mmCIF file of C-alpha atoms in Angstrom:
data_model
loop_
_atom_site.group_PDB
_atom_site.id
_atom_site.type_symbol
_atom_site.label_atom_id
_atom_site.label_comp_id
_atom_site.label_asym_id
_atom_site.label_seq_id
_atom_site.Cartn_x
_atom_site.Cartn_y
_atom_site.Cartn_z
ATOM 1 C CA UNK V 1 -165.267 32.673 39.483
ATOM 2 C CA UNK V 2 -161.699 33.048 38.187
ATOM 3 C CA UNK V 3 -159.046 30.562 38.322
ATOM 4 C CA UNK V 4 -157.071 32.449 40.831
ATOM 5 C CA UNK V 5 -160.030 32.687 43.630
ATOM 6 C CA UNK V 6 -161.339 28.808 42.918
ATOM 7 C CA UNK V 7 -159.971 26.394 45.603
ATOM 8 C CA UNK V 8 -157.391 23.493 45.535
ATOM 9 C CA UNK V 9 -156.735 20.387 46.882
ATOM 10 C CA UNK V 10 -153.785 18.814 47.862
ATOM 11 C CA UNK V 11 -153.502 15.445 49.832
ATOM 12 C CA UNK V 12 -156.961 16.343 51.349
ATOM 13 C CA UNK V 13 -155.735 19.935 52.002
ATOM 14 C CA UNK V 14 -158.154 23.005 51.038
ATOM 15 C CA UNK V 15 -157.101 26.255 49.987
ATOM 16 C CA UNK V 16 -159.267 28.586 49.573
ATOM 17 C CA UNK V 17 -157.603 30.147 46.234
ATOM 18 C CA UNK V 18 -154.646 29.954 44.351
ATOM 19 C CA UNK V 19 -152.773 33.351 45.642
ATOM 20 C CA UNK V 20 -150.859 32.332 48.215
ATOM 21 C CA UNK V 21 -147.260 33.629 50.421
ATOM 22 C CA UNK V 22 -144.152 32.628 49.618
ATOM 23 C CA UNK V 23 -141.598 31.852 52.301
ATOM 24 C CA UNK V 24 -140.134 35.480 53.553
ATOM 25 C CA UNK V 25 -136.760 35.727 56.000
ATOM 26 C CA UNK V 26 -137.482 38.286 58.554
ATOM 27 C CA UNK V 27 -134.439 37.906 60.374
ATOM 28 C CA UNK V 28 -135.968 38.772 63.419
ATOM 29 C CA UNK V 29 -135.568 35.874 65.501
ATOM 30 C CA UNK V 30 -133.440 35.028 68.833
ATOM 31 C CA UNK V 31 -132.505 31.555 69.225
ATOM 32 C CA UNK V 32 -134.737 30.475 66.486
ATOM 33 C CA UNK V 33 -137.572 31.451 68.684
ATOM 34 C CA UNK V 34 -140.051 33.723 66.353
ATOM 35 C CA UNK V 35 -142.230 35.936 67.921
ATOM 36 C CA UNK V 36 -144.790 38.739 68.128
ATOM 37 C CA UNK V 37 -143.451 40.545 64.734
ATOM 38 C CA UNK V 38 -143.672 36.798 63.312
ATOM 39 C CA UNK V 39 -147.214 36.292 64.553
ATOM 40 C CA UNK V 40 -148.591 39.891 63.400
ATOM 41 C CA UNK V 41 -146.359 39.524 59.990
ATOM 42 C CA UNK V 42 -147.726 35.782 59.183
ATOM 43 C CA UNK V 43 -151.320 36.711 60.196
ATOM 44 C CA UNK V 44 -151.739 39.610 58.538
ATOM 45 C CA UNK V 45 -152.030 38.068 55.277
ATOM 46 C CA UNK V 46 -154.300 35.428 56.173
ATOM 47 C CA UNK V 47 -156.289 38.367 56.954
ATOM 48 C CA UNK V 48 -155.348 39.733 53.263
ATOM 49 C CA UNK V 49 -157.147 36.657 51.932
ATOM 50 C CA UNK V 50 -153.983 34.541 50.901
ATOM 51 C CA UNK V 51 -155.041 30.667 50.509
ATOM 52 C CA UNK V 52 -151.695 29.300 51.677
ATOM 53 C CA UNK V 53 -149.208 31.192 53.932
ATOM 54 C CA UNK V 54 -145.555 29.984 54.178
ATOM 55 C CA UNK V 55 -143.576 30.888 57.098
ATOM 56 C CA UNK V 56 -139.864 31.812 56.582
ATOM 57 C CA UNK V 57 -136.607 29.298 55.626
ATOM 58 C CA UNK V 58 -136.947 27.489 59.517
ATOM 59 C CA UNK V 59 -133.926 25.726 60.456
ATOM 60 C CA UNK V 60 -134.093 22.202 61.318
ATOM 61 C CA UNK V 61 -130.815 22.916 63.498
ATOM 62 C CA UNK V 62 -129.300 25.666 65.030
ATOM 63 C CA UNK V 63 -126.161 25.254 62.297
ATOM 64 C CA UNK V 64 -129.008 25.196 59.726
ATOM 65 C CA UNK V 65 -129.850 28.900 60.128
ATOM 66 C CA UNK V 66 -129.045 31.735 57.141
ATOM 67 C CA UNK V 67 -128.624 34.090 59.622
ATOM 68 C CA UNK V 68 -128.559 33.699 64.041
ATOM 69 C CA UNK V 69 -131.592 35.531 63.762
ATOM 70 C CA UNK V 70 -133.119 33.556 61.753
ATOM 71 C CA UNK V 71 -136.214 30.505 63.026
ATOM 72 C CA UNK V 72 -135.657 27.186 63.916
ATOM 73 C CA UNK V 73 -138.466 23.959 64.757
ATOM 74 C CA UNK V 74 -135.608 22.081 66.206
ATOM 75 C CA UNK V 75 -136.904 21.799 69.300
ATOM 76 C CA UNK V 76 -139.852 21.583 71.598
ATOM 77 C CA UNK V 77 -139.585 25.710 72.842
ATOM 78 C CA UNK V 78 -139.607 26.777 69.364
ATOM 79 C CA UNK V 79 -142.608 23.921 68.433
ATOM 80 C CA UNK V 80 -144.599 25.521 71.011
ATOM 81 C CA UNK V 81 -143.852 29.708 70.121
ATOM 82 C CA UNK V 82 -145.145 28.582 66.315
ATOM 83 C CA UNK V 83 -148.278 27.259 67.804
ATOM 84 C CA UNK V 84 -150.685 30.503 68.283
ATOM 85 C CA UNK V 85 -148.824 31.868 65.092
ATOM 86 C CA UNK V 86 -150.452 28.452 62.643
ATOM 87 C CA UNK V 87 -153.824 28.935 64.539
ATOM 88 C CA UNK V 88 -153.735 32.696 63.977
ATOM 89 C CA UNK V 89 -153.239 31.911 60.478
ATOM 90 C CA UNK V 90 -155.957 28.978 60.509
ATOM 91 C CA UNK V 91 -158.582 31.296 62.409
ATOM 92 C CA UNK V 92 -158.304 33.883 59.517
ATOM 93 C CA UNK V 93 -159.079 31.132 56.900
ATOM 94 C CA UNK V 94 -155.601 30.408 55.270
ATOM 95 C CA UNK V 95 -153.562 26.990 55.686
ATOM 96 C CA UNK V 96 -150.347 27.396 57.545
ATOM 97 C CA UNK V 97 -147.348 26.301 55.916
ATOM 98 C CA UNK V 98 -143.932 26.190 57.274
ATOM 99 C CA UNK V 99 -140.815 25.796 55.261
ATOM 100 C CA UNK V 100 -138.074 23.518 56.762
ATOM 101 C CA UNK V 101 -134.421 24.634 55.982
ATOM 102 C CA UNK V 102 -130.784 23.833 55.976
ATOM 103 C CA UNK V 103 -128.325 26.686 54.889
ATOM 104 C CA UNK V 104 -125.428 24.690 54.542
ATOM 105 C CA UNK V 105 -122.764 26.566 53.709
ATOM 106 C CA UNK V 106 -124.696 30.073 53.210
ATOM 107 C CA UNK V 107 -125.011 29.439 56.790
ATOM 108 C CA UNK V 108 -123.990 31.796 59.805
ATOM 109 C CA UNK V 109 -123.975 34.855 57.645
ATOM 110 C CA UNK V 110 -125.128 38.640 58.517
ATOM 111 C CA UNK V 111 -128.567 39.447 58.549
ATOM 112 C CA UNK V 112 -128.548 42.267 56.139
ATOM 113 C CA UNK V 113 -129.848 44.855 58.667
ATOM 114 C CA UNK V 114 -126.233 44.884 59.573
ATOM 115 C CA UNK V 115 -124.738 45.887 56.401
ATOM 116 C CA UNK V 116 -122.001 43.501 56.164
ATOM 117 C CA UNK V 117 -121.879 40.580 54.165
ATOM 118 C CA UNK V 118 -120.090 36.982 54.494
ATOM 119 C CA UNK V 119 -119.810 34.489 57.438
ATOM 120 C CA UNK V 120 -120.491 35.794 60.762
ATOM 121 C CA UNK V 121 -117.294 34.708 63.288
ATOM 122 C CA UNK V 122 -117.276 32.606 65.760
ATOM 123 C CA UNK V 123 -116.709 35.435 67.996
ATOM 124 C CA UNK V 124 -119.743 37.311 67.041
ATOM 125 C CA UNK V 125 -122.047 34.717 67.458
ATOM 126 C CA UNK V 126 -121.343 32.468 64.274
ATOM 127 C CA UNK V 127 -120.570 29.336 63.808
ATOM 128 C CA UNK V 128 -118.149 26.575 61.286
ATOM 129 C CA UNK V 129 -120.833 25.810 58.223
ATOM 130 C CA UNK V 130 -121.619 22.346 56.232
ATOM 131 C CA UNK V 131 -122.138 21.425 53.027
ATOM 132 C CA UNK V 132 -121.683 18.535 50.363
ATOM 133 C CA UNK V 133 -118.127 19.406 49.696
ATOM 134 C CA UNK V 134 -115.700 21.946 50.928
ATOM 135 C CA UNK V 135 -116.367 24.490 48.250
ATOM 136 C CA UNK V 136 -117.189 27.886 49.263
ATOM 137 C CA UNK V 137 -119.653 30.494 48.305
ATOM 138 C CA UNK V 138 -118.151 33.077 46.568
ATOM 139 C CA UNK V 139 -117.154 35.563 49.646
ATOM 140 C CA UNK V 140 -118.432 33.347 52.427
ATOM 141 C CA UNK V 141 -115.740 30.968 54.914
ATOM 142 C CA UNK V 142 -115.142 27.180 53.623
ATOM 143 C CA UNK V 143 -117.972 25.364 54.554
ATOM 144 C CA UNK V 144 -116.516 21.441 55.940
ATOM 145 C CA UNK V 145 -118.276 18.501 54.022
ATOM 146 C CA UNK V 146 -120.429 16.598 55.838
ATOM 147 C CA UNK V 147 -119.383 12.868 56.991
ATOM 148 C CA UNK V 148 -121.947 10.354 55.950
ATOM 149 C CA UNK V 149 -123.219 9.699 59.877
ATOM 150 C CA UNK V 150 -123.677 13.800 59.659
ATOM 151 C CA UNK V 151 -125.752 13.073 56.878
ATOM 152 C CA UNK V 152 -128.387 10.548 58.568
ATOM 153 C CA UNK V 153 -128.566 13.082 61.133
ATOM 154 C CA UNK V 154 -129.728 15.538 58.799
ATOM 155 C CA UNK V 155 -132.235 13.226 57.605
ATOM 156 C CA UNK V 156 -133.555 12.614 61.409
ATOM 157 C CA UNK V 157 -133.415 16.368 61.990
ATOM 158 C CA UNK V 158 -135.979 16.952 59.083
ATOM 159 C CA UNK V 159 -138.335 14.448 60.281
ATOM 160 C CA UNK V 160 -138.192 16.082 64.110
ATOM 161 C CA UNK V 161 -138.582 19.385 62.320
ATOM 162 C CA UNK V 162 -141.710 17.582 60.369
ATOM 163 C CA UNK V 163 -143.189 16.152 63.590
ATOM 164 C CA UNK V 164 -142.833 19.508 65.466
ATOM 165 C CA UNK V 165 -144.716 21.487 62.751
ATOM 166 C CA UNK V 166 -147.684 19.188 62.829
ATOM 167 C CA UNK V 167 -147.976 19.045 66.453
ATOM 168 C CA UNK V 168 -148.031 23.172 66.126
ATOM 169 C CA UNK V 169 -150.762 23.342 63.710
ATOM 170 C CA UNK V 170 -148.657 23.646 60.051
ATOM 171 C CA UNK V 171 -150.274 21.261 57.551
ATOM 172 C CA UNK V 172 -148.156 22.079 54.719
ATOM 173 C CA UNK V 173 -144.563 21.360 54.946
ATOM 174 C CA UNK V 174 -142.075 22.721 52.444
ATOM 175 C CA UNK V 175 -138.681 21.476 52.226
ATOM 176 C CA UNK V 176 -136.493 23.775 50.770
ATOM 177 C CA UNK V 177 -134.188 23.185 47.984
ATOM 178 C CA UNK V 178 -133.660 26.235 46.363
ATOM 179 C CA UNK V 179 -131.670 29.534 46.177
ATOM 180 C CA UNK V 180 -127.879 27.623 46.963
ATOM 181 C CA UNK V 181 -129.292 26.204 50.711
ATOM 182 C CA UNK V 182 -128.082 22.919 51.665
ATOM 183 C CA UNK V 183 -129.960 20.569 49.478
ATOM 184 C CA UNK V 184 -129.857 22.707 46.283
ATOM 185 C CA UNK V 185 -126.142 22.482 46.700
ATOM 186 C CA UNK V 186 -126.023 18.376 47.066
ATOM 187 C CA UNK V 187 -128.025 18.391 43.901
ATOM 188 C CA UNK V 188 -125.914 20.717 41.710
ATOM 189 C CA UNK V 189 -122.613 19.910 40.875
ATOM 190 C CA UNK V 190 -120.951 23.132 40.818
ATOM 191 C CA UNK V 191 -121.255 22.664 44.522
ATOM 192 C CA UNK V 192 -121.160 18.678 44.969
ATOM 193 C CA UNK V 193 -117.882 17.541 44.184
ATOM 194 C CA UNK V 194 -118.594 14.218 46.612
ATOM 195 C CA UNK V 195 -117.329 10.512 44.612
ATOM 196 C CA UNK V 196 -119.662 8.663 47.433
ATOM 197 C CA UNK V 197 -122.971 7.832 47.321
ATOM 198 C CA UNK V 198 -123.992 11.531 47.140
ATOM 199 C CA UNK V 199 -121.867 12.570 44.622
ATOM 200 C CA UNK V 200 -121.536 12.351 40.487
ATOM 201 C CA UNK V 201 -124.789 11.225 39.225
ATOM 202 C CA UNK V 202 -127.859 12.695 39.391
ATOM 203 C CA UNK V 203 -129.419 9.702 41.559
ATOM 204 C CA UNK V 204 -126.513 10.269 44.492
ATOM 205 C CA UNK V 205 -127.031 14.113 44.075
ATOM 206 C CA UNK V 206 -130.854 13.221 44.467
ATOM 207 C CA UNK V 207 -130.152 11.026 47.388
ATOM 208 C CA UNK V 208 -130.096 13.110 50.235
ATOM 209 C CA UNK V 209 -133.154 15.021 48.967
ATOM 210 C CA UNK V 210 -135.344 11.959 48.342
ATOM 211 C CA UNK V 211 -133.898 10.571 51.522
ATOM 212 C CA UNK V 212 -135.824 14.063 53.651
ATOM 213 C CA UNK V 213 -139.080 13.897 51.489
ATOM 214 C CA UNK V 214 -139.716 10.302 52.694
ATOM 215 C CA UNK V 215 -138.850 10.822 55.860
ATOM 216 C CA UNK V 216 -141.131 14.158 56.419
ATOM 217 C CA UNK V 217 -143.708 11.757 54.414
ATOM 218 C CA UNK V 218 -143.611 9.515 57.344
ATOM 219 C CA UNK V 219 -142.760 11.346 60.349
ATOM 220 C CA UNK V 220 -146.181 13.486 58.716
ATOM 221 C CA UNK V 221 -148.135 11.304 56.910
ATOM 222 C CA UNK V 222 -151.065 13.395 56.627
ATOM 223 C CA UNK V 223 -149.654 16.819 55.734
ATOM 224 C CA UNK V 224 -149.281 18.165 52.118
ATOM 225 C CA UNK V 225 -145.468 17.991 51.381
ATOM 226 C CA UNK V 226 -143.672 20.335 48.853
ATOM 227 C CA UNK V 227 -140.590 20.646 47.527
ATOM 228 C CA UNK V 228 -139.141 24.258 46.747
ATOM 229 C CA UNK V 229 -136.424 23.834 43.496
ATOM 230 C CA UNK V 230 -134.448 26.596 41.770
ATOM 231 C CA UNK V 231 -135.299 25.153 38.483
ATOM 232 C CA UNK V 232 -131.944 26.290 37.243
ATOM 233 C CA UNK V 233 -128.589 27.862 38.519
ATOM 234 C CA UNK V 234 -128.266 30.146 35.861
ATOM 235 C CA UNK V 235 -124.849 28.889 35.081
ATOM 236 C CA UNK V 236 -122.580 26.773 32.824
ATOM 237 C CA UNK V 237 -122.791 23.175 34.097
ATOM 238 C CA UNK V 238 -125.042 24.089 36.673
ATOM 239 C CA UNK V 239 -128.344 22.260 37.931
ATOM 240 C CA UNK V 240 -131.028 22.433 35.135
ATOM 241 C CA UNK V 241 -134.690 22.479 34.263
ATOM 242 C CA UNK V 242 -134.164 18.963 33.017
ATOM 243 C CA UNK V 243 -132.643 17.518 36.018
ATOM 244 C CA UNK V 244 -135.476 19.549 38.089
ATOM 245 C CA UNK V 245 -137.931 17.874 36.471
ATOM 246 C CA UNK V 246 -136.365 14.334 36.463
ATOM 247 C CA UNK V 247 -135.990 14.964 40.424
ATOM 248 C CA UNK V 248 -139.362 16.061 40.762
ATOM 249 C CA UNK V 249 -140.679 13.228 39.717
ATOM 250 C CA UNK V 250 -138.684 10.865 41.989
ATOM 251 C CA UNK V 251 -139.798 12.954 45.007
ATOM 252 C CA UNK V 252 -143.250 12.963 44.002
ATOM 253 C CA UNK V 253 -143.483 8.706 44.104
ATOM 254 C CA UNK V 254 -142.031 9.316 47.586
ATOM 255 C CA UNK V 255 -144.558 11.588 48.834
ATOM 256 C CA UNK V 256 -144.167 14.700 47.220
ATOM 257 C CA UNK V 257 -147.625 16.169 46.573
ATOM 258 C CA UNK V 258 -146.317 19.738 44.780
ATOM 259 C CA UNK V 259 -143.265 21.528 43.409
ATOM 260 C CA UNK V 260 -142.833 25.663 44.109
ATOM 261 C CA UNK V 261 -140.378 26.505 41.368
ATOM 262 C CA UNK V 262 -138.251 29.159 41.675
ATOM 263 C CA UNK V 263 -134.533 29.919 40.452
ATOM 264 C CA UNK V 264 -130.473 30.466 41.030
ATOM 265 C CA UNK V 265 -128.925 31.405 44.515
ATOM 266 C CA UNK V 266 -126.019 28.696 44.502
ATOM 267 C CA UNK V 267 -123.367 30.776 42.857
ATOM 268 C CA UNK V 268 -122.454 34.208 42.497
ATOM 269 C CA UNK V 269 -121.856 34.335 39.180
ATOM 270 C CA UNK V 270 -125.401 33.566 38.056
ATOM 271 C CA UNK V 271 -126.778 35.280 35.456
ATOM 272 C CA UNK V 272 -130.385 35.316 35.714
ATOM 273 C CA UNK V 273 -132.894 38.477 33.719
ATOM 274 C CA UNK V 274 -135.794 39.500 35.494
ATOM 275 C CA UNK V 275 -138.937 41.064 34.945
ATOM 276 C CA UNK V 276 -142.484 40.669 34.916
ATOM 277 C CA UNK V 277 -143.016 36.687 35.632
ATOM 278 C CA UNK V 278 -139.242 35.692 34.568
ATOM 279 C CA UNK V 279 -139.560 32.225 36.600
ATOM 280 C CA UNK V 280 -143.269 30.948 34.937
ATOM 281 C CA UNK V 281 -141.479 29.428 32.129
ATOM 282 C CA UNK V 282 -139.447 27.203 34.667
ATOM 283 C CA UNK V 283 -142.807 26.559 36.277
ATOM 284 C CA UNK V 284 -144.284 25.497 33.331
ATOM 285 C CA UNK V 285 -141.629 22.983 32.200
ATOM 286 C CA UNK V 286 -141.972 21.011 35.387
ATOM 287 C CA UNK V 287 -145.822 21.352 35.069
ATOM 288 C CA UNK V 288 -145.558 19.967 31.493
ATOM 289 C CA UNK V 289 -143.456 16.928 32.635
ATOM 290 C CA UNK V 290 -146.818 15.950 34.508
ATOM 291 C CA UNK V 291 -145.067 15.066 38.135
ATOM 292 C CA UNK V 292 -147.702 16.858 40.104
ATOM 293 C CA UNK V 293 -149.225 20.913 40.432
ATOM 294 C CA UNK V 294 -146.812 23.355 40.733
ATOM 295 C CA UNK V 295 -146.618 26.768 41.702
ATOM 296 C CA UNK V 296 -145.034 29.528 39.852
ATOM 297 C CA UNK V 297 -143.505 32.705 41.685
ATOM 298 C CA UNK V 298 -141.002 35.531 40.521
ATOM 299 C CA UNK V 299 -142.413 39.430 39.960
ATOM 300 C CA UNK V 300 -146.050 38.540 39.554
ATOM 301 C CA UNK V 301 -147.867 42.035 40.722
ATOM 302 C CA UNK V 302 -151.795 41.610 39.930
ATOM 303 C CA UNK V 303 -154.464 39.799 39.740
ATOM 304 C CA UNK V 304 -154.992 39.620 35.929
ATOM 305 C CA UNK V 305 -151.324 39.061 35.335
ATOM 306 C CA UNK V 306 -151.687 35.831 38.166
ATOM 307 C CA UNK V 307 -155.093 34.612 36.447
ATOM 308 C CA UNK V 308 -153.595 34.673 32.995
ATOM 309 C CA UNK V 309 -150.778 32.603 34.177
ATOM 310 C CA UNK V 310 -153.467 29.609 35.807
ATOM 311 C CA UNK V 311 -155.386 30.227 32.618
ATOM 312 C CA UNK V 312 -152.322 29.577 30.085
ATOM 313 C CA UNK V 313 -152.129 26.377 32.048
ATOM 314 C CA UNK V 314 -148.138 27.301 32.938
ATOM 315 C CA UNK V 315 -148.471 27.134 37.075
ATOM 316 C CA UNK V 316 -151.805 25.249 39.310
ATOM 317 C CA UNK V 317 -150.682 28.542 41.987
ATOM 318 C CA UNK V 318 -149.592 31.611 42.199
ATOM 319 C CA UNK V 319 -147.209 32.410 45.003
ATOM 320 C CA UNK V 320 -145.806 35.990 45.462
ATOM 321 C CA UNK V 321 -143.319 37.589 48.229
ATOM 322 C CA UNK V 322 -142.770 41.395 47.455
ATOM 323 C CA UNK V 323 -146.393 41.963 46.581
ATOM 324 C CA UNK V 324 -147.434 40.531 49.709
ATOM 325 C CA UNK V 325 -144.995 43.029 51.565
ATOM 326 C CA UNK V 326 -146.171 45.978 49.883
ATOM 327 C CA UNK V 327 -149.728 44.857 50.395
ATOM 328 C CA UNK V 328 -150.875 42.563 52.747
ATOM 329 C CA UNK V 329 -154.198 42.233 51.948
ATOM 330 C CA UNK V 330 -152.762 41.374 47.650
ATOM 331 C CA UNK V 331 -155.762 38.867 47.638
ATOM 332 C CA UNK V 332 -158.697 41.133 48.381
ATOM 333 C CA UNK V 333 -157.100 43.446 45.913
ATOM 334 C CA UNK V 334 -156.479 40.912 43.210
ATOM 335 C CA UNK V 335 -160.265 39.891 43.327
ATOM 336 C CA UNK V 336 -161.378 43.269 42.960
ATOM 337 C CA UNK V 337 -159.152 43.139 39.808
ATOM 338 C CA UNK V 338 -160.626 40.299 38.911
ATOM 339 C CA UNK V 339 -164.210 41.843 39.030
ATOM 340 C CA UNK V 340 -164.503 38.486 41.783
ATOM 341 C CA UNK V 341 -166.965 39.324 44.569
ATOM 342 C CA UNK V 342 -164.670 36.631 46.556
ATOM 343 C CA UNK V 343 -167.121 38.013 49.498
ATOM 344 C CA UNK V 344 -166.027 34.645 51.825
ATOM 345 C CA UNK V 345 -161.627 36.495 51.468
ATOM 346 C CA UNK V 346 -163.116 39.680 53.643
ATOM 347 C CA UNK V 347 -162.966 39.569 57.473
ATOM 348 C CA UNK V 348 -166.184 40.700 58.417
ATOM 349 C CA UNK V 349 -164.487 43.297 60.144
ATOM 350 C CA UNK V 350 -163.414 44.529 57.227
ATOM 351 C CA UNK V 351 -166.752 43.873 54.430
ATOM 352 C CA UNK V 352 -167.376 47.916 55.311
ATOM 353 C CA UNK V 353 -164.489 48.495 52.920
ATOM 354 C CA UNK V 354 -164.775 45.927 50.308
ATOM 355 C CA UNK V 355 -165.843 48.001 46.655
ATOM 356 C CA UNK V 356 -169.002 47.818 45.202
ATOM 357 C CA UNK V 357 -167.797 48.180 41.907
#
């Protein structure tokens, strides 16, 4: 069997293989409520053979959204529309994962259907945005810092987001703090300018962050926790791999059980080249630092280029987005690849299809 179709444990949680979705906005939500294209989207690949399947960035608030269309778990309505979609996932043989999200100030912005860009008005259905400090993304209205009793409510809204997604079936729970969201931008200091308790060194940038993983720990204490980072911001004086991998490891003594690296997103003047599995080296320095398995994501198209990067020892998982877009059933094709019967990935109404050679 190759790496990529062997299974993995995490805090008593089986997946079935190593090729799993990465969190995907739709925006195609009302009220945070998904719905039938959320259900036939998120099942599909479950179908495809994926071994984890991440919903999209799902706001913990309604102020927490990217976009008003995007999903929300912050309250009981929306707790009970994810329900069928987890145990559609389940019943195809995945493990549902949700991601839990703040945008902070990339908040209340257009879905890009529209074609416009920046901070949706009040007027059009937006709404005044949050974040560590009242710095702006580039483009995007002035976000108004958050006042420290805003902040413990932030804390209790991820737990209630925690404690919904159990009760609908999700058994992974990602917190996201990547791509320039909310908690990326209390941990970088292009974008935390704070001189409280949150603000200047890395431990009060860290705060808030290690604050939400033990309280998700608790309010879900037997769910596998992750932790989403852009590994870097791609710019000077930015958030680092170093700092990742420092953080890492303090979220991972307060129940952190993996790390899905990823990269940039908090400022516009990144500078970040792609190609052909750009982010594994990020992947692989938090690997190497030893604070728990990590997943590795960023152009990765096949299933020998995914097995060669479990096999270099760089990533534990492989987690893809476009590829899973373009072809929903990436697993069954990777395994063919792979020359990996993987006969237990293939629906039985589907086996009719599955190549012989």
């Amino acid at each position: 069997m190759s790496q990529l179709f062997s299974p993995i444990d995490i805090r008593g949680i089986r997946a079935r293989n190593r090729l799993w979705v990465a969190p995907m906005c739709q925006y195609s939500a009302e009220e945070g409520m998904p719905n039938d294209w959320h259900h036939v989207h998120l099942a599909q690949f479950a179908s495809g053979g994926a071994g984890v399947v991440i919903t999209e960035a799902t706001a913990v608030s309604p102020e927490g959204r990217i976009s008003p269309e995007d999903t929300g778990i912050w309250n009981d309505a929306q707790r009970d529309a994810w329900r069928p979609i987890a145990a559609a996932i389940r019943s195809r043989g995945a493990v549902a994962g949700i991601q839990l999200a703040h945008a902070g100030r990339k908040a209340s912005t257009w879905s890009p259907f529209t074609g416009r860009r920046g901070t949706v008005p009040a007027s059009e259905g937006g709404w005044q945005t949050v974040a560590p400090s009242a710095v702006a993304y580039d483009g995007f209205e002035e976000p108004r810092a958050l006042e420290i009793a805003e902040i413990d409510a932030l804390v209790a809204d991820f737990a209630a987001g925690a404690a919904r997604a159990v009760a609908a079936g999700f058994t992974v729970l990602e917190i996201h703090a990547a791509h320039g969201y909310l908690l990326h931008q209390f941990l970088s200091p292009l974008s935390n300018t704070r001189t409280d308790e949150y603000g200047g060194s890395l431990e009060n940038r860290a705060r808030l962050l290690l604050r939400i993983v033990e309280a998700v720990r608790g309010a879900a204490p037997d769910a596998a926790v992750f932790v989403r980072f852009s590994a870097t911001d791609a710019a000077e004086g930015g958030w680092d791999v170093a700092q990742t991998t420092t953080v890492a490891g303090w979220a991972a003594q307060r129940g952190a059980d993996f790390f899905d690296i990823s990269s940039g997103g908090l400022v516009a003047h990144q500078r970040i080249a792609t190609g052909p599995g750009y982010q594994v080296p990020l992947a692989a320095a938090v690997r190497a630092a030893g604070v728990g398995p990590v997943g590795a994501v960023g152009e990765i198209v096949d299933g020998p280029q995914a097995e060669a990067i479990l096999r270099s020892g760089d990533a534990d998982v492989i987690l893809a987005g476009r590829e899973w877009l373009r072809d929903p059933h990436f697993a069954l094709r990777a395994a063919t690849e792979l020359g990996d019967a993987a006969t237990d990935l293939w629906p039985v109404q589907y086996v009719r299809a599955r190549p012989t050679r």
